[in-house]
């Protein structure tokens, strides 16, 4: 059965055992389009019995055709998922934009193509993956051999955020399936459409029923929590806020289920006086404001060496004031709205706190007038502050909006200390033309990824993840496979 569409409003159903089905309890909620406040779809909230059915379907797939399928065939099917998404590119794009409000130019370059490519990337990674072999001596001189044997972990619970919905979901589902697992996905309640639509592609490609399931709903007392509490979920992979990660970890402790966490960040940008100013400005405009600041890797905390502080602030202000906040479909739009009114309330509370805590508002600070048709959307002004204390809440907390604080520093040591002065440890960007300095500073920042003279650039085979409270484990290439495979040693006495 295809995703049901009535003539009025798109219905976002659950996808269980290869079929779309409404919530057993008939509970629904509205998925609001943040561009104008209209209803993008009616979402069917999975109750406990729906989640149970999804986990059972996944378990049955593992015991059935999927679990027995030769690896070559499995990886071939997974590769076809990338083609299947690309064949319906415009539908995925429209769904992602309606859910998030992000510019088409961004979603069509990053979210959808990278979301599709993840399947091919991890099918390829799995093809070249190999185990280990060790030959050892024994007292009787005959020796023994040890080799690793790997099998899928089983049913993986996949819980996703709303900022890059398809991309971050397939970043987990791709390797999980390549390793032979079955998944139950809980997309964010704000952005349920692309994960749900992907069920159709799974069926078109011929992925066996029950390998990919989607349950829609919220976190606590809803689909998210029911999934993490389900005893037949063998491992949980989660991207979202640190505090949610803590709640999920408590549930995962029951039954000793494995977790992989990509969590929040408060990332510093270090701009040294010996940087190429044009590149640093261009890079920082992206790192602080791309996707309306809703990127876990974004730089909300800018540290600028004092001799270039004034020039940097002036030029960043100019750059921000030249950015076009507008409709996703307009080609020259740089920034859309925030994902929801709820999130805008949170970001605006920091805009207010900044003023109360003594900030100089360099630019922005409020809500733009977008005109009658759009004022119902979650629009917000990109904002720059200076003059806040190091312990002011907009400087210490992850805001996840289009805003940054700029602070001067005098020495390299001071910049490193300020960058590390946070409970998070996700990412940092260093801007300097002095490569000796770059290599000296980079390893001293306690984060999972440090960029030098760039941002959001990465070979997908490299480890990705957070230090401190920004995560547990690493994803990317072989690192992802490690989580989705159970490895054992077989020791043979010769
Ligand atoms: P969130 O933690 O509020 O929600 C994420 C998901 O968890 C949603 O699907 C939600 O319904 C679910 N959830 C919430 N409470 C739950 C519970 N008790 N049990 C089970 N599921 C629950 O995060 P968000 O607001 O959707 O996303 C923004 C956050 O994600 C930011 O903190 C950002 O830094 C982080 N993030 C991190 C990365 C990374 O790679 N480190 C990438 C993207 C986003």
Short mmCIF file of N, CA and C and ligand atoms in Angstrom, two decimals, residues 158-164 168 171-172 186-191 217-229 236 238-249 251 261-267 294-298 339 343 346 398-400 424 426 464-466 470-471 475, ligand 1:
data_model
loop_
_atom_site.label_atom_id
_atom_site.label_comp_id
_atom_site.label_asym_id
_atom_site.label_seq_id
_atom_site.Cartn_x
_atom_site.Cartn_y
_atom_site.Cartn_z
N UNK A 158 16.72 3.40 15.77
CA UNK A 158 17.38 4.57 15.17
C UNK A 158 16.55 5.81 15.51
N UNK A 159 17.08 6.70 16.33
CA UNK A 159 16.30 7.88 16.75
C UNK A 159 16.98 9.13 16.22
N UNK A 160 16.22 9.93 15.48
CA UNK A 160 16.82 10.99 14.68
C UNK A 160 16.32 12.39 15.06
N UNK A 161 17.14 13.42 14.77
CA UNK A 161 16.74 14.81 15.00
C UNK A 161 16.13 15.43 13.74
N UNK A 162 15.84 16.73 13.81
CA UNK A 162 15.12 17.37 12.71
C UNK A 162 16.00 18.25 11.82
N UNK A 163 17.26 18.42 12.16
CA UNK A 163 18.00 19.45 11.42
C UNK A 163 18.48 19.00 10.03
N UNK A 164 18.84 17.71 9.88
CA UNK A 164 19.18 17.16 8.57
C UNK A 164 18.48 15.80 8.51
N UNK A 168 20.89 12.49 8.14
CA UNK A 168 21.37 11.91 9.41
C UNK A 168 20.73 10.55 9.67
N UNK A 171 22.54 8.01 7.35
CA UNK A 171 23.91 7.89 7.89
C UNK A 171 23.97 6.76 8.92
N UNK A 172 22.82 6.42 9.51
CA UNK A 172 22.75 5.31 10.47
C UNK A 172 22.14 4.07 9.81
N UNK A 186 12.78 6.08 14.35
CA UNK A 186 11.86 7.06 14.94
C UNK A 186 12.37 8.42 14.50
N UNK A 187 11.75 8.98 13.43
CA UNK A 187 12.17 10.31 12.98
C UNK A 187 11.72 11.36 13.99
N UNK A 188 12.26 12.56 13.89
CA UNK A 188 11.78 13.64 14.74
C UNK A 188 10.32 13.93 14.43
N UNK A 189 9.56 14.26 15.44
CA UNK A 189 8.15 14.64 15.27
C UNK A 189 8.01 15.88 14.39
N UNK A 190 9.10 16.68 14.30
CA UNK A 190 9.05 17.89 13.47
C UNK A 190 9.23 17.58 11.99
N UNK A 191 9.89 16.46 11.69
CA UNK A 191 10.29 16.20 10.30
C UNK A 191 10.10 14.72 9.94
N UNK A 217 6.14 9.75 16.05
CA UNK A 217 5.68 10.19 17.36
C UNK A 217 6.73 11.03 18.06
N UNK A 218 6.52 11.19 19.36
CA UNK A 218 7.39 12.05 20.16
C UNK A 218 8.40 11.20 20.93
N UNK A 219 9.06 11.83 21.93
CA UNK A 219 10.04 11.10 22.73
C UNK A 219 9.42 10.47 23.96
N UNK A 220 9.39 11.23 25.10
CA UNK A 220 8.88 10.66 26.35
C UNK A 220 7.41 10.24 26.22
N UNK A 221 7.04 9.12 26.82
CA UNK A 221 5.67 8.60 26.78
C UNK A 221 5.13 8.49 25.37
N UNK A 222 5.97 8.26 24.43
CA UNK A 222 5.54 8.14 23.05
C UNK A 222 6.50 7.19 22.32
N UNK A 223 6.42 7.23 20.98
CA UNK A 223 7.14 6.23 20.17
C UNK A 223 8.63 6.11 20.53
N UNK A 224 9.29 7.26 20.78
CA UNK A 224 10.73 7.22 21.06
C UNK A 224 11.04 6.39 22.29
N UNK A 225 10.33 6.69 23.37
CA UNK A 225 10.58 5.96 24.62
C UNK A 225 10.13 4.49 24.51
N UNK A 226 9.00 4.25 23.84
CA UNK A 226 8.55 2.86 23.70
C UNK A 226 9.61 2.04 22.96
N UNK A 227 10.26 2.70 21.99
CA UNK A 227 11.29 1.99 21.22
C UNK A 227 12.51 1.68 22.10
N UNK A 228 12.99 2.67 22.84
CA UNK A 228 14.20 2.43 23.64
C UNK A 228 13.91 1.44 24.78
N UNK A 229 12.64 1.36 25.19
CA UNK A 229 12.29 0.44 26.28
C UNK A 229 12.04 -0.98 25.79
N UNK A 236 20.96 0.85 20.19
CA UNK A 236 20.26 2.11 19.90
C UNK A 236 21.27 3.13 19.39
N UNK A 238 21.52 7.13 18.22
CA UNK A 238 20.73 8.34 18.46
C UNK A 238 21.54 9.58 18.09
N UNK A 239 20.89 10.52 17.44
CA UNK A 239 21.46 11.85 17.25
C UNK A 239 20.45 12.85 17.78
N UNK A 240 20.91 13.73 18.65
CA UNK A 240 20.01 14.73 19.22
C UNK A 240 20.67 15.42 20.40
N UNK A 241 19.85 15.95 21.29
CA UNK A 241 20.38 16.73 22.41
C UNK A 241 21.03 15.83 23.46
N UNK A 242 22.01 16.40 24.15
CA UNK A 242 22.73 15.65 25.18
C UNK A 242 21.77 15.15 26.26
N UNK A 243 20.83 16.01 26.67
CA UNK A 243 19.93 15.62 27.76
C UNK A 243 19.02 14.45 27.32
N UNK A 244 18.66 14.41 26.04
CA UNK A 244 17.88 13.27 25.54
C UNK A 244 18.75 12.02 25.54
N UNK A 245 20.02 12.20 25.17
CA UNK A 245 20.95 11.07 25.19
C UNK A 245 21.03 10.45 26.58
N UNK A 246 21.02 11.30 27.61
CA UNK A 246 21.08 10.78 28.98
C UNK A 246 19.85 9.92 29.28
N UNK A 247 18.67 10.41 28.85
CA UNK A 247 17.43 9.65 29.10
C UNK A 247 17.47 8.31 28.36
N UNK A 248 17.95 8.33 27.13
CA UNK A 248 17.99 7.10 26.33
C UNK A 248 18.99 6.11 26.93
N UNK A 249 20.10 6.66 27.42
CA UNK A 249 21.14 5.78 27.99
C UNK A 249 20.60 5.02 29.21
N UNK A 251 17.55 4.03 29.64
CA UNK A 251 16.71 2.93 29.13
C UNK A 251 17.58 1.82 28.56
N UNK A 261 26.01 7.56 20.21
CA UNK A 261 25.36 8.87 20.41
C UNK A 261 26.11 9.99 19.69
N UNK A 262 25.39 10.77 18.92
CA UNK A 262 25.92 12.03 18.37
C UNK A 262 25.08 13.14 18.99
N UNK A 263 25.70 13.95 19.86
CA UNK A 263 24.92 14.86 20.70
C UNK A 263 25.22 16.34 20.40
N UNK A 264 24.90 17.18 21.34
CA UNK A 264 24.98 18.62 21.12
C UNK A 264 26.41 19.16 21.09
N UNK A 265 26.53 20.44 20.78
CA UNK A 265 27.85 21.07 20.72
C UNK A 265 27.77 22.56 21.03
N UNK A 266 28.89 23.12 21.40
CA UNK A 266 29.02 24.58 21.51
C UNK A 266 30.41 24.86 20.95
N UNK A 267 30.41 25.03 19.62
CA UNK A 267 31.69 24.95 18.91
C UNK A 267 32.32 26.32 18.72
N UNK A 294 21.17 25.80 12.42
CA UNK A 294 20.73 24.53 13.00
C UNK A 294 21.60 23.37 12.50
N UNK A 295 22.88 23.49 12.76
CA UNK A 295 23.83 22.43 12.43
C UNK A 295 24.62 22.18 13.71
N UNK A 296 24.70 20.89 14.11
CA UNK A 296 25.38 20.62 15.39
C UNK A 296 26.82 21.10 15.37
N UNK A 297 27.40 21.23 14.18
CA UNK A 297 28.81 21.60 14.05
C UNK A 297 29.02 23.10 13.93
N UNK A 298 27.95 23.87 14.04
CA UNK A 298 28.09 25.29 13.73
C UNK A 298 28.86 26.03 14.84
N UNK A 339 13.08 25.67 12.48
CA UNK A 339 12.25 24.49 12.18
C UNK A 339 10.84 24.59 12.73
N UNK A 343 10.92 25.95 18.65
CA UNK A 343 12.36 26.18 18.64
C UNK A 343 12.66 27.68 18.56
N UNK A 346 12.64 29.16 21.92
CA UNK A 346 13.88 28.88 22.65
C UNK A 346 15.00 29.83 22.19
N UNK A 398 24.24 25.62 24.15
CA UNK A 398 23.97 25.40 22.73
C UNK A 398 22.62 26.05 22.41
N UNK A 399 22.63 27.02 21.49
CA UNK A 399 21.38 27.72 21.15
C UNK A 399 20.73 27.07 19.93
N UNK A 400 21.57 26.68 18.95
CA UNK A 400 21.08 26.00 17.75
C UNK A 400 20.25 26.95 16.89
N UNK A 424 30.84 20.58 26.17
CA UNK A 424 30.73 19.90 24.88
C UNK A 424 32.11 19.70 24.24
N UNK A 426 32.45 18.85 20.33
CA UNK A 426 32.10 18.32 19.01
C UNK A 426 33.07 18.77 17.91
N UNK A 464 33.81 10.26 12.84
CA UNK A 464 33.01 11.44 13.17
C UNK A 464 32.30 11.19 14.49
N UNK A 465 32.41 12.15 15.41
CA UNK A 465 31.72 12.00 16.69
C UNK A 465 32.19 13.05 17.66
N UNK A 466 31.68 12.98 18.87
CA UNK A 466 31.97 14.03 19.82
C UNK A 466 32.76 13.56 21.02
N UNK A 470 29.48 15.53 24.00
CA UNK A 470 28.97 15.61 22.63
C UNK A 470 28.77 14.25 21.98
N UNK A 471 29.02 13.18 22.71
CA UNK A 471 28.70 11.90 22.08
C UNK A 471 29.44 10.72 22.66
N UNK A 475 31.19 7.54 14.17
CA UNK A 475 30.54 7.05 12.97
C UNK A 475 31.41 7.40 11.77
P1 LIG B 1 16.11 16.03 20.58
O1 LIG B 1 17.06 15.35 21.50
O2 LIG B 1 15.10 16.94 21.16
O3 LIG B 1 15.29 14.96 19.74
C1 LIG B 1 15.93 14.00 18.93
C2 LIG B 1 15.04 12.78 18.78
O4 LIG B 1 14.91 12.14 20.04
C3 LIG B 1 13.62 13.11 18.31
O5 LIG B 1 13.24 12.12 17.40
C4 LIG B 1 12.82 13.01 19.60
O6 LIG B 1 11.47 12.69 19.42
C5 LIG B 1 13.54 11.88 20.31
N1 LIG B 1 13.39 11.85 21.77
C6 LIG B 1 13.24 12.90 22.61
N2 LIG B 1 13.16 12.46 23.90
C7 LIG B 1 13.25 11.10 23.86
C8 LIG B 1 13.23 10.07 24.83
N3 LIG B 1 13.11 10.35 26.14
N4 LIG B 1 13.35 8.80 24.44
C9 LIG B 1 13.48 8.48 23.12
N5 LIG B 1 13.50 9.42 22.14
C10 LIG B 1 13.40 10.72 22.50
O7 LIG B 1 17.02 16.77 19.50
P2 LIG B 1 16.52 17.73 18.31
O8 LIG B 1 16.01 18.99 18.93
O9 LIG B 1 15.66 16.96 17.40
O10 LIG B 1 17.89 18.01 17.54
C11 LIG B 1 18.77 19.04 17.88
C12 LIG B 1 19.92 18.50 18.69
O11 LIG B 1 20.59 17.48 17.96
C13 LIG B 1 20.99 19.53 19.01
O12 LIG B 1 21.41 19.37 20.32
C14 LIG B 1 22.13 19.16 18.05
O13 LIG B 1 23.41 19.56 18.45
C15 LIG B 1 22.00 17.68 18.01
N6 LIG B 1 22.63 17.14 16.81
C16 LIG B 1 23.84 16.52 16.94
C17 LIG B 1 24.48 16.03 15.81
C18 LIG B 1 25.81 15.34 15.92
O14 LIG B 1 26.23 14.74 14.94
N7 LIG B 1 26.48 15.39 17.05
C19 LIG B 1 23.89 16.17 14.55
C20 LIG B 1 22.66 16.83 14.47
C21 LIG B 1 22.02 17.31 15.60
#
